[in-house]
mmCIF file of C-alpha atoms in Angstrom:
data_model
loop_
_atom_site.group_PDB
_atom_site.id
_atom_site.type_symbol
_atom_site.label_atom_id
_atom_site.label_comp_id
_atom_site.label_asym_id
_atom_site.label_seq_id
_atom_site.Cartn_x
_atom_site.Cartn_y
_atom_site.Cartn_z
ATOM 1 C CA MET A 595 26.173 -63.141 -166.724
ATOM 2 C CA ASN A 596 29.113 -62.265 -164.488
ATOM 3 C CA GLU A 597 31.293 -64.933 -162.892
ATOM 4 C CA VAL A 598 31.012 -64.760 -159.081
ATOM 5 C CA VAL A 599 34.139 -65.278 -156.989
ATOM 6 C CA ILE A 600 34.949 -65.279 -153.278
ATOM 7 C CA VAL A 601 38.000 -63.129 -152.568
ATOM 8 C CA VAL A 602 37.950 -62.937 -148.752
ATOM 9 C CA ALA A 603 36.689 -65.599 -146.339
ATOM 10 C CA GLU A 604 37.130 -65.451 -142.578
ATOM 11 C CA ALA A 605 35.552 -66.989 -139.515
ATOM 12 C CA VAL A 606 35.648 -67.105 -135.738
ATOM 13 C CA SER A 607 34.459 -70.331 -134.146
ATOM 14 C CA ALA A 608 34.635 -72.299 -130.916
ATOM 15 C CA LEU A 609 37.722 -74.003 -132.370
ATOM 16 C CA GLY A 610 39.597 -70.944 -133.560
ATOM 17 C CA ASP A 611 39.960 -67.176 -133.774
ATOM 18 C CA ASN A 612 40.251 -67.381 -137.553
ATOM 19 C CA ARG A 613 39.575 -69.611 -140.538
ATOM 20 C CA SER A 614 43.030 -71.190 -140.555
ATOM 21 C CA GLU A 615 42.984 -72.231 -136.901
ATOM 22 C CA THR A 616 39.447 -73.567 -137.199
ATOM 23 C CA TRP A 617 40.445 -75.621 -140.253
ATOM 24 C CA GLN A 618 43.556 -77.106 -138.671
ATOM 25 C CA ARG A 619 41.706 -78.153 -135.531
ATOM 26 C CA LEU A 620 38.900 -79.667 -137.591
ATOM 27 C CA LEU A 621 41.450 -81.712 -139.527
ATOM 28 C CA ALA A 622 42.885 -82.899 -136.218
ATOM 29 C CA GLY A 623 39.461 -84.258 -135.282
ATOM 30 C CA GLU A 624 38.906 -81.889 -132.363
ATOM 31 C CA SER A 625 35.504 -80.948 -130.978
ATOM 32 C CA ALA A 626 34.573 -77.788 -129.077
ATOM 33 C CA ALA A 627 31.891 -79.588 -127.070
ATOM 34 C CA ALA A 628 32.087 -78.585 -123.402
ATOM 35 C CA GLU A 629 29.899 -77.815 -120.428
ATOM 36 C CA VAL A 630 27.929 -74.594 -120.800
ATOM 37 C CA THR A 631 29.474 -71.740 -118.801
ATOM 38 C CA SER A 632 27.720 -68.612 -120.103
ATOM 39 C CA PHE A 633 24.615 -69.407 -118.021
ATOM 40 C CA SER A 634 23.454 -72.091 -115.609
ATOM 41 C CA SER A 635 22.379 -75.264 -117.400
ATOM 42 C CA THR A 636 20.948 -76.746 -114.179
ATOM 43 C CA PRO A 637 17.283 -76.570 -115.326
ATOM 44 C CA TYR A 638 18.009 -78.416 -118.580
ATOM 45 C CA TYR A 639 18.651 -82.021 -119.542
ATOM 46 C CA CYS A 640 21.417 -80.884 -121.914
ATOM 47 C CA LYS A 641 24.567 -79.408 -120.372
ATOM 48 C CA ILE A 642 26.868 -78.987 -123.393
ATOM 49 C CA ALA A 643 27.451 -76.560 -126.239
ATOM 50 C CA ALA A 644 30.261 -75.314 -128.474
ATOM 51 C CA GLU A 645 30.788 -71.943 -126.803
ATOM 52 C CA ILE A 646 33.586 -69.484 -127.501
ATOM 53 C CA LYS A 647 34.803 -69.409 -123.911
ATOM 54 C CA LYS A 648 36.716 -66.128 -124.150
ATOM 55 C CA LEU A 649 33.379 -64.369 -124.670
ATOM 56 C CA ASP A 650 32.419 -65.257 -121.084
ATOM 57 C CA SER A 651 34.686 -62.534 -119.679
ATOM 58 C CA ARG A 652 33.100 -59.378 -121.023
ATOM 59 C CA PRO A 653 32.267 -55.994 -119.465
ATOM 60 C CA GLN A 654 28.844 -55.519 -117.888
ATOM 61 C CA GLY A 655 26.358 -54.417 -120.513
ATOM 62 C CA THR A 656 28.429 -55.726 -123.422
ATOM 63 C CA SER A 657 27.005 -58.440 -125.626
ATOM 64 C CA ARG A 658 28.873 -61.605 -126.553
ATOM 65 C CA LEU A 659 27.896 -60.758 -130.124
ATOM 66 C CA GLU A 660 29.729 -57.428 -130.037
ATOM 67 C CA LEU A 661 32.952 -59.105 -128.889
ATOM 68 C CA LEU A 662 32.485 -61.852 -131.457
ATOM 69 C CA LEU A 663 32.052 -59.376 -134.304
ATOM 70 C CA LYS A 664 35.066 -57.356 -133.181
ATOM 71 C CA GLN A 665 37.202 -60.493 -133.366
ATOM 72 C CA LEU A 666 35.867 -61.141 -136.862
ATOM 73 C CA PHE A 667 36.644 -57.564 -137.913
ATOM 74 C CA ARG A 668 40.284 -58.063 -136.907
ATOM 75 C CA ASN A 669 40.518 -60.826 -139.495
ATOM 76 C CA LEU A 670 39.019 -58.788 -142.339
ATOM 77 C CA PRO A 671 40.326 -55.981 -144.560
ATOM 78 C CA ALA A 672 40.032 -52.595 -142.866
ATOM 79 C CA THR A 673 38.194 -51.127 -145.837
ATOM 80 C CA LEU A 674 35.875 -52.358 -148.554
ATOM 81 C CA PRO A 675 35.425 -51.105 -152.121
ATOM 82 C CA ALA A 676 33.178 -48.051 -152.221
ATOM 83 C CA SER A 677 30.583 -49.948 -154.251
ATOM 84 C CA CYS A 678 30.430 -52.873 -151.809
ATOM 85 C CA THR A 679 27.109 -53.433 -150.035
ATOM 86 C CA LEU A 680 26.294 -55.562 -146.986
ATOM 87 C CA ASN A 681 24.186 -58.699 -146.624
ATOM 88 C CA GLY A 682 23.856 -60.012 -143.079
ATOM 89 C CA SER A 683 22.359 -62.900 -141.150
ATOM 90 C CA THR A 684 21.753 -63.177 -137.420
ATOM 91 C CA LEU A 685 18.621 -64.742 -136.003
ATOM 92 C CA LYS A 686 18.819 -63.239 -132.541
ATOM 93 C CA GLY A 687 21.557 -60.594 -132.548
ATOM 94 C CA ALA A 688 22.609 -59.425 -129.093
ATOM 95 C CA ILE A 689 19.864 -61.329 -127.303
ATOM 96 C CA ASP A 690 22.033 -61.749 -124.212
ATOM 97 C CA GLN A 691 21.704 -57.999 -123.587
ATOM 98 C CA GLN A 692 17.929 -58.362 -123.437
ATOM 99 C CA GLU A 693 18.265 -61.245 -121.006
ATOM 100 C CA GLN A 694 20.614 -59.157 -118.878
ATOM 101 C CA ALA A 695 18.166 -56.241 -118.861
ATOM 102 C CA TRP A 696 15.354 -58.448 -117.598
ATOM 103 C CA ARG A 697 17.496 -60.045 -114.909
ATOM 104 C CA THR A 698 18.843 -56.823 -113.399
ATOM 105 C CA PRO A 699 15.734 -54.688 -112.755
ATOM 106 C CA ALA A 700 17.358 -52.964 -109.780
ATOM 107 C CA THR A 701 20.216 -51.616 -111.895
ATOM 108 C CA THR A 702 18.378 -51.091 -115.170
ATOM 109 C CA SER A 703 16.195 -48.022 -115.495
ATOM 110 C CA GLU A 704 12.778 -48.522 -117.024
ATOM 111 C CA ASN A 705 13.779 -46.252 -119.898
ATOM 112 C CA ASN A 706 16.939 -48.214 -120.677
ATOM 113 C CA LYS A 707 15.098 -51.514 -120.364
ATOM 114 C CA PHE A 708 12.536 -50.263 -122.877
ATOM 115 C CA ASN A 709 15.315 -49.282 -125.270
ATOM 116 C CA GLU A 710 16.813 -52.775 -125.076
ATOM 117 C CA PHE A 711 13.513 -54.205 -126.283
ATOM 118 C CA ALA A 712 12.479 -51.468 -128.690
ATOM 119 C CA ARG A 713 15.408 -51.936 -131.078
ATOM 120 C CA PRO A 714 15.298 -55.080 -133.215
ATOM 121 C CA LEU A 715 18.241 -57.220 -132.135
ATOM 122 C CA PRO A 716 19.462 -58.227 -135.608
ATOM 123 C CA VAL A 717 19.505 -54.551 -136.616
ATOM 124 C CA MET A 718 21.820 -53.776 -133.701
ATOM 125 C CA ALA A 719 24.303 -56.312 -135.083
ATOM 126 C CA ALA A 720 23.965 -54.955 -138.611
ATOM 127 C CA GLU A 721 24.669 -51.442 -137.351
ATOM 128 C CA LEU A 722 27.922 -52.645 -135.750
ATOM 129 C CA VAL A 723 29.044 -54.117 -139.069
ATOM 130 C CA ALA A 724 28.068 -50.988 -140.988
ATOM 131 C CA GLU A 725 29.880 -48.763 -138.494
ATOM 132 C CA ASN A 726 33.047 -50.844 -138.721
ATOM 133 C CA PHE A 727 33.167 -50.438 -142.496
ATOM 134 C CA SER A 728 32.035 -46.779 -142.456
ATOM 135 C CA ARG A 729 28.754 -47.493 -144.183
ATOM 136 C CA ASN A 730 25.738 -45.233 -143.742
ATOM 137 C CA HIS A 731 23.280 -48.093 -144.127
ATOM 138 C CA PRO A 732 23.323 -51.529 -142.447
ATOM 139 C CA GLY A 733 22.326 -53.193 -145.692
ATOM 140 C CA LEU A 734 20.105 -56.214 -146.040
ATOM 141 C CA LEU A 735 19.338 -58.634 -143.190
ATOM 142 C CA ILE A 736 18.127 -62.086 -144.181
ATOM 143 C CA ASN A 737 16.296 -64.419 -141.819
ATOM 144 C CA ALA A 738 15.653 -67.865 -143.253
ATOM 145 C CA ALA A 739 16.104 -69.840 -140.034
ATOM 146 C CA CYS A 740 19.158 -72.108 -140.068
ATOM 147 C CA ALA A 741 19.692 -71.546 -143.793
ATOM 148 C CA SER A 742 19.883 -67.756 -143.377
ATOM 149 C CA SER A 743 23.469 -67.081 -144.401
ATOM 150 C CA THR A 744 23.285 -69.662 -147.208
ATOM 151 C CA VAL A 745 20.281 -67.774 -148.539
ATOM 152 C CA ALA A 746 22.245 -64.524 -148.121
ATOM 153 C CA LEU A 747 25.077 -66.005 -150.197
ATOM 154 C CA ASN A 748 22.518 -67.143 -152.786
ATOM 155 C CA ARG A 749 21.128 -63.654 -153.049
ATOM 156 C CA ALA A 750 24.532 -61.987 -153.220
ATOM 157 C CA ALA A 751 25.730 -64.356 -155.937
ATOM 158 C CA SER A 752 22.537 -63.824 -157.915
ATOM 159 C CA ARG A 753 22.826 -60.030 -157.820
ATOM 160 C CA ILE A 754 26.496 -60.027 -158.787
ATOM 161 C CA ALA A 755 25.895 -62.502 -161.610
ATOM 162 C CA ALA A 756 23.077 -60.318 -162.947
ATOM 163 C CA GLY A 757 25.191 -57.149 -162.759
ATOM 164 C CA PHE A 758 23.184 -55.341 -160.071
ATOM 165 C CA ASN A 759 26.234 -55.281 -157.766
ATOM 166 C CA ASP A 760 29.937 -55.849 -158.313
ATOM 167 C CA SER A 761 30.796 -56.657 -154.684
ATOM 168 C CA ILE A 762 28.851 -57.717 -151.587
ATOM 169 C CA LEU A 763 30.114 -58.585 -148.110
ATOM 170 C CA VAL A 764 28.051 -61.421 -146.643
ATOM 171 C CA TRP A 765 28.418 -61.708 -142.874
ATOM 172 C CA ALA A 766 26.756 -63.825 -140.209
ATOM 173 C CA ALA A 767 27.053 -64.139 -136.441
ATOM 174 C CA GLU A 768 25.296 -66.109 -133.723
ATOM 175 C CA ILE A 769 25.816 -66.451 -129.980
ATOM 176 C CA ILE A 770 24.427 -68.939 -127.478
ATOM 177 C CA SER A 771 21.890 -67.581 -125.016
ATOM 178 C CA GLU A 772 19.749 -69.261 -122.397
ATOM 179 C CA PHE A 773 16.580 -68.170 -124.195
ATOM 180 C CA VAL A 774 17.545 -70.020 -127.376
ATOM 181 C CA PHE A 775 19.031 -72.969 -125.476
ATOM 182 C CA ALA A 776 15.784 -73.362 -123.525
ATOM 183 C CA GLY A 777 13.760 -73.222 -126.723
ATOM 184 C CA PHE A 778 15.661 -76.065 -128.357
ATOM 185 C CA ALA A 779 15.570 -78.024 -125.099
ATOM 186 C CA SER A 780 11.786 -77.630 -124.925
ATOM 187 C CA ILE A 781 11.342 -79.455 -128.244
ATOM 188 C CA LYS A 782 13.883 -82.112 -127.225
ATOM 189 C CA ALA A 783 16.194 -81.189 -130.105
ATOM 190 C CA LEU A 784 19.415 -81.052 -128.039
ATOM 191 C CA THR A 785 21.666 -84.019 -127.408
ATOM 192 C CA PRO A 786 22.160 -84.897 -123.728
ATOM 193 C CA ASP A 787 25.646 -86.260 -124.419
ATOM 194 C CA THR A 788 27.456 -86.222 -127.801
ATOM 195 C CA CYS A 789 26.433 -84.708 -131.119
ATOM 196 C CA ARG A 790 26.766 -87.492 -133.737
ATOM 197 C CA PRO A 791 25.818 -86.372 -137.260
ATOM 198 C CA PHE A 792 24.679 -89.272 -139.486
ATOM 199 C CA ASP A 793 25.304 -91.816 -136.730
ATOM 200 C CA LYS A 794 22.799 -94.611 -136.099
ATOM 201 C CA ASP A 795 22.631 -93.586 -132.438
ATOM 202 C CA ARG A 796 22.412 -89.809 -132.898
ATOM 203 C CA ASN A 797 20.035 -88.145 -130.470
ATOM 204 C CA GLY A 798 20.105 -84.418 -131.091
ATOM 205 C CA LEU A 799 22.066 -81.329 -131.992
ATOM 206 C CA MET A 800 24.578 -79.225 -130.095
ATOM 207 C CA LEU A 801 24.355 -75.436 -130.266
ATOM 208 C CA GLY A 802 27.428 -73.430 -131.237
ATOM 209 C CA GLU A 803 28.717 -69.873 -131.601
ATOM 210 C CA ALA A 804 30.430 -68.388 -134.641
ATOM 211 C CA ALA A 805 30.861 -65.406 -136.902
ATOM 212 C CA ALA A 806 31.906 -65.504 -140.537
ATOM 213 C CA ALA A 807 32.242 -63.148 -143.479
ATOM 214 C CA LEU A 808 32.794 -63.650 -147.188
ATOM 215 C CA LEU A 809 33.518 -60.937 -149.734
ATOM 216 C CA LEU A 810 31.938 -61.784 -153.076
ATOM 217 C CA MET A 811 32.858 -59.993 -156.304
ATOM 218 C CA SER A 812 32.456 -60.305 -160.012
ATOM 219 C CA SER A 813 35.656 -61.717 -161.494
ATOM 220 C CA ALA A 814 36.194 -58.421 -163.312
ATOM 221 C CA LYS A 815 35.894 -56.425 -160.069
ATOM 222 C CA ALA A 816 38.241 -58.832 -158.289
ATOM 223 C CA GLU A 817 40.863 -58.346 -160.981
ATOM 224 C CA GLN A 818 40.390 -54.577 -160.837
ATOM 225 C CA GLU A 819 40.843 -54.580 -157.037
ATOM 226 C CA GLY A 820 43.870 -56.892 -157.169
ATOM 227 C CA PHE A 821 42.275 -59.883 -155.409
ATOM 228 C CA THR A 822 43.130 -63.504 -156.127
ATOM 229 C CA PRO A 823 39.906 -65.544 -155.959
ATOM 230 C CA LEU A 824 39.688 -68.281 -153.334
ATOM 231 C CA ALA A 825 36.847 -70.067 -155.127
ATOM 232 C CA ARG A 826 33.942 -69.490 -157.477
ATOM 233 C CA ILE A 827 30.273 -69.729 -156.589
ATOM 234 C CA SER A 828 29.114 -71.447 -159.741
ATOM 235 C CA GLY A 829 25.649 -72.513 -158.647
ATOM 236 C CA TRP A 830 22.979 -71.650 -156.110
ATOM 237 C CA GLY A 831 19.419 -72.633 -155.370
ATOM 238 C CA ILE A 832 16.643 -72.193 -152.779
ATOM 239 C CA ALA A 833 13.426 -74.153 -152.254
ATOM 240 C CA ASN A 834 10.830 -74.636 -149.532
ATOM 241 C CA ASP A 835 9.012 -77.893 -148.826
ATOM 242 C CA ALA A 836 6.544 -76.168 -146.435
ATOM 243 C CA VAL A 837 5.292 -79.328 -144.735
ATOM 244 C CA HIS A 838 5.866 -78.518 -141.053
ATOM 245 C CA LEU A 839 6.898 -75.668 -138.778
ATOM 246 C CA THR A 840 10.034 -77.375 -137.459
ATOM 247 C CA ALA A 841 10.406 -80.688 -139.322
ATOM 248 C CA PRO A 842 11.609 -81.206 -142.904
ATOM 249 C CA ALA A 843 9.809 -83.184 -145.585
ATOM 250 C CA ARG A 844 10.934 -86.748 -144.910
ATOM 251 C CA ASP A 845 11.632 -87.429 -148.587
ATOM 252 C CA GLY A 846 13.906 -84.386 -148.921
ATOM 253 C CA ARG A 847 11.858 -82.884 -151.745
ATOM 254 C CA GLY A 848 12.773 -79.289 -150.880
ATOM 255 C CA LEU A 849 16.485 -80.005 -150.602
ATOM 256 C CA ILE A 850 16.419 -81.985 -153.850
ATOM 257 C CA LYS A 851 14.809 -79.045 -155.640
ATOM 258 C CA ALA A 852 17.328 -76.552 -154.206
ATOM 259 C CA CYS A 853 20.230 -78.772 -155.327
ATOM 260 C CA HIS A 854 18.746 -79.264 -158.801
ATOM 261 C CA ARG A 855 18.465 -75.484 -159.147
ATOM 262 C CA ALA A 856 22.090 -75.050 -158.080
ATOM 263 C CA LEU A 857 23.251 -77.691 -160.577
ATOM 264 C CA LYS A 858 21.217 -76.085 -163.358
ATOM 265 C CA ARG A 859 22.632 -72.638 -162.567
ATOM 266 C CA ALA A 860 26.164 -74.077 -162.651
ATOM 267 C CA ASN A 861 25.399 -75.988 -165.866
ATOM 268 C CA LEU A 862 26.603 -79.184 -164.208
ATOM 269 C CA GLU A 863 25.388 -82.762 -163.967
ATOM 270 C CA ALA A 864 25.210 -84.458 -160.583
ATOM 271 C CA ASP A 865 28.311 -86.545 -161.251
ATOM 272 C CA ALA A 866 30.421 -83.363 -161.421
ATOM 273 C CA ILE A 867 30.093 -82.980 -157.638
ATOM 274 C CA ALA A 868 33.184 -84.346 -155.884
ATOM 275 C CA ALA A 869 32.232 -83.783 -152.226
ATOM 276 C CA ILE A 870 29.363 -82.595 -150.043
ATOM 277 C CA ASN A 871 29.272 -80.339 -146.996
ATOM 278 C CA ALA A 872 25.979 -81.479 -145.484
ATOM 279 C CA HIS A 873 23.802 -79.674 -142.943
ATOM 280 C CA GLY A 874 24.111 -82.706 -140.650
ATOM 281 C CA THR A 875 22.548 -81.478 -137.412
ATOM 282 C CA ALA A 876 22.399 -84.965 -135.824
ATOM 283 C CA THR A 877 18.670 -84.827 -135.220
ATOM 284 C CA ILE A 878 16.809 -87.965 -136.253
ATOM 285 C CA HIS A 879 14.679 -86.438 -138.985
ATOM 286 C CA ASN A 880 17.120 -83.908 -140.467
ATOM 287 C CA ASP A 881 19.827 -86.462 -141.150
ATOM 288 C CA LEU A 882 17.371 -88.996 -142.598
ATOM 289 C CA MET A 883 15.951 -86.286 -144.847
ATOM 290 C CA GLU A 884 19.412 -85.427 -146.158
ATOM 291 C CA ILE A 885 20.252 -89.082 -146.747
ATOM 292 C CA SER A 886 17.034 -89.449 -148.768
ATOM 293 C CA ALA A 887 17.789 -86.317 -150.775
ATOM 294 C CA PHE A 888 21.392 -87.212 -151.559
ATOM 295 C CA THR A 889 20.400 -90.769 -152.499
ATOM 296 C CA GLU A 890 17.857 -89.402 -154.952
ATOM 297 C CA LEU A 891 20.259 -86.800 -156.316
ATOM 298 C CA PHE A 892 23.394 -88.855 -156.734
ATOM 299 C CA ARG A 893 22.792 -92.582 -156.613
ATOM 300 C CA LYS A 894 20.025 -92.272 -159.181
ATOM 301 C CA ASN A 895 21.503 -89.488 -161.312
ATOM 302 C CA SER A 896 25.247 -89.959 -161.111
ATOM 303 C CA THR A 897 27.886 -92.505 -162.016
ATOM 304 C CA ARG A 898 29.646 -91.523 -158.779
ATOM 305 C CA LYS A 899 27.747 -93.507 -156.169
ATOM 306 C CA ASN A 900 29.835 -92.850 -153.070
ATOM 307 C CA ILE A 901 30.472 -89.115 -153.008
ATOM 308 C CA PRO A 902 32.211 -88.265 -149.709
ATOM 309 C CA LEU A 903 30.247 -86.043 -147.371
ATOM 310 C CA HIS A 904 30.722 -84.612 -143.912
ATOM 311 C CA SER A 905 29.190 -82.387 -141.241
ATOM 312 C CA VAL A 906 31.092 -79.980 -138.984
ATOM 313 C CA LYS A 907 28.344 -79.699 -136.369
ATOM 314 C CA GLY A 908 29.735 -82.432 -134.132
ATOM 315 C CA ALA A 909 32.848 -80.273 -133.790
ATOM 316 C CA LEU A 910 31.589 -76.678 -134.029
ATOM 317 C CA GLY A 911 27.970 -77.069 -132.985
ATOM 318 C CA HIS A 912 24.941 -75.806 -134.863
ATOM 319 C CA THR A 913 25.508 -72.087 -135.338
ATOM 320 C CA LEU A 914 21.979 -71.530 -136.667
ATOM 321 C CA GLY A 915 21.856 -68.531 -139.014
ATOM 322 C CA ALA A 916 25.649 -68.419 -139.261
ATOM 323 C CA ALA A 917 25.986 -72.083 -140.257
ATOM 324 C CA GLY A 918 26.073 -71.565 -144.018
ATOM 325 C CA ALA A 919 28.633 -68.761 -143.970
ATOM 326 C CA LEU A 920 30.849 -70.589 -141.477
ATOM 327 C CA GLU A 921 30.675 -73.821 -143.449
ATOM 328 C CA THR A 922 31.410 -72.020 -146.717
ATOM 329 C CA THR A 923 34.699 -70.751 -145.273
ATOM 330 C CA ILE A 924 35.537 -74.352 -144.338
ATOM 331 C CA ALA A 925 34.419 -75.676 -147.727
ATOM 332 C CA ILE A 926 36.842 -73.295 -149.450
ATOM 333 C CA ASN A 927 39.695 -74.990 -147.616
ATOM 334 C CA ALA A 928 38.260 -78.435 -148.321
ATOM 335 C CA LEU A 929 38.061 -77.727 -152.048
ATOM 336 C CA SER A 930 41.550 -76.244 -152.148
ATOM 337 C CA GLU A 931 43.150 -79.125 -150.237
ATOM 338 C CA GLN A 932 40.842 -81.800 -151.700
ATOM 339 C CA CYS A 933 40.074 -83.076 -148.220
ATOM 340 C CA LEU A 934 36.962 -83.229 -146.028
ATOM 341 C CA PRO A 935 37.540 -82.943 -142.269
ATOM 342 C CA PRO A 936 36.302 -85.746 -139.998
ATOM 343 C CA THR A 937 32.667 -85.858 -138.940
ATOM 344 C CA ALA A 938 33.219 -85.495 -135.200
ATOM 345 C CA GLY A 939 31.136 -87.720 -132.943
ATOM 346 C CA LEU A 940 30.506 -90.319 -135.634
ATOM 347 C CA ILE A 941 30.888 -93.939 -134.516
ATOM 348 C CA GLU A 942 28.572 -96.081 -136.652
ATOM 349 C CA PRO A 943 27.049 -94.297 -139.656
ATOM 350 C CA GLU A 944 23.616 -94.976 -141.087
ATOM 351 C CA ILE A 945 23.890 -97.921 -143.461
ATOM 352 C CA GLU A 946 22.836 -95.914 -146.536
ATOM 353 C CA ILE A 947 25.911 -93.678 -146.305
ATOM 354 C CA CYS A 948 28.374 -95.892 -144.441
ATOM 355 C CA ASP A 949 30.838 -95.587 -147.332
ATOM 356 C CA GLN A 950 30.460 -91.803 -147.650
ATOM 357 C CA VAL A 951 30.941 -90.365 -144.155
ATOM 358 C CA SER A 952 33.820 -90.945 -141.747
ATOM 359 C CA HIS A 953 35.275 -89.972 -138.377
ATOM 360 C CA LYS A 954 38.559 -89.526 -140.275
ATOM 361 C CA CYS A 955 39.637 -87.104 -143.003
ATOM 362 C CA GLN A 956 38.440 -88.055 -146.483
ATOM 363 C CA ASN A 957 40.429 -87.191 -149.592
ATOM 364 C CA PHE A 958 38.616 -86.523 -152.845
ATOM 365 C CA SER A 959 39.412 -85.353 -156.354
ATOM 366 C CA GLY A 960 37.326 -82.862 -158.269
ATOM 367 C CA GLU A 961 36.473 -79.284 -159.169
ATOM 368 C CA HIS A 962 33.103 -78.826 -157.484
ATOM 369 C CA LEU A 963 31.751 -79.105 -153.920
ATOM 370 C CA LEU A 964 28.086 -78.980 -152.905
ATOM 371 C CA LEU A 965 27.107 -77.217 -149.678
ATOM 372 C CA THR A 966 23.594 -77.441 -148.246
ATOM 373 C CA ASN A 967 21.671 -76.061 -145.286
ATOM 374 C CA SER A 968 18.071 -76.435 -144.179
ATOM 375 C CA GLY A 969 15.943 -74.726 -141.562
ATOM 376 C CA PHE A 970 12.660 -74.460 -139.698
ATOM 377 C CA GLY A 971 9.711 -73.641 -141.899
ATOM 378 C CA GLY A 972 10.922 -75.957 -144.655
ATOM 379 C CA VAL A 973 13.620 -73.720 -146.131
ATOM 380 C CA ASN A 974 16.476 -75.362 -148.062
ATOM 381 C CA ALA A 975 19.464 -73.685 -149.687
ATOM 382 C CA ALA A 976 22.344 -75.028 -151.766
ATOM 383 C CA LEU A 977 25.605 -73.627 -153.099
ATOM 384 C CA ILE A 978 28.128 -75.120 -155.495
ATOM 385 C CA LEU A 979 31.697 -73.986 -154.896
ATOM 386 C CA SER A 980 34.134 -74.487 -157.743
ATOM 387 C CA LYS A 981 37.875 -74.145 -158.039
ATOM 388 C CA SER A 982 38.838 -70.683 -159.224
#
């Protein structure tokens, strides 16, 4: 089996135009939470999100997603190896263009309005990525709810390890739109004030915008192309608990299984994990599920009882399908610097993990970091990043 390495990792978030700026502002404890400006939040009980404000000023007919991807492209190599294929994740693509088409019937011809709805929105995003890198095919699009890009990274790592591909670019991008905002508001999933992952008084998630891309290669291909690896993907796993349309299994059974599969693939025991990047949405049931899963995984199977963990969603918002890719770029920095950023919004953590999560930076020592994401429909995905 081939060793899988990450050779390029970049991101655009509500805290920065690139991975470095995002990382530095996370370390400083900043949060991008602010009043929504891309549409009127008057009808909704929630008024905040982690928007990328510069996307507000865009030409008529241009999607926020297009501008977001163009900013991401500026951070990436201009060309990719000829053998490199594309794996993408976006749950809603340029959905703001559809909203705009519906809201401007006087200026939108019936034919153009039909075209806006006839083309699948994620495909439109994939075509932009393919065009930027002069590819004739948009590649694979993966939709696994809020674990989408983590599943995409799983698949890419699996194919490279097995020798089916030597390089794959995994990208993900999500914007905030009123349609999606209204949907989460309708199920009372949004916080009306502050997003507080793993806090006793958490009351909901905050939506965010981001784009991220990671170039995965076999170690042999990376050496051939002259890349210095940023990290290895040593383990990966996916599982589905399938108990509810929007809620996770309360005991964390699906997440536990995904993590066990990642550990087995990496040939590691649980006590090899030095830190955890948790999904940490700040909804009541998600955070309790993760606490249950990590307790089962580590306090019962590891000599390391208090493994530090964090969530970035209090600072960057929940970026849905882009969450895993965005958080992987952050986890690379965390592993390199042996430091987890603060969990923004946290005041009083749940008692079970009060010695594992903090509103301050947490130093750790070790070779391996576990990253997890979960989504609607019961999907769970895990990655183990290791020092290169």
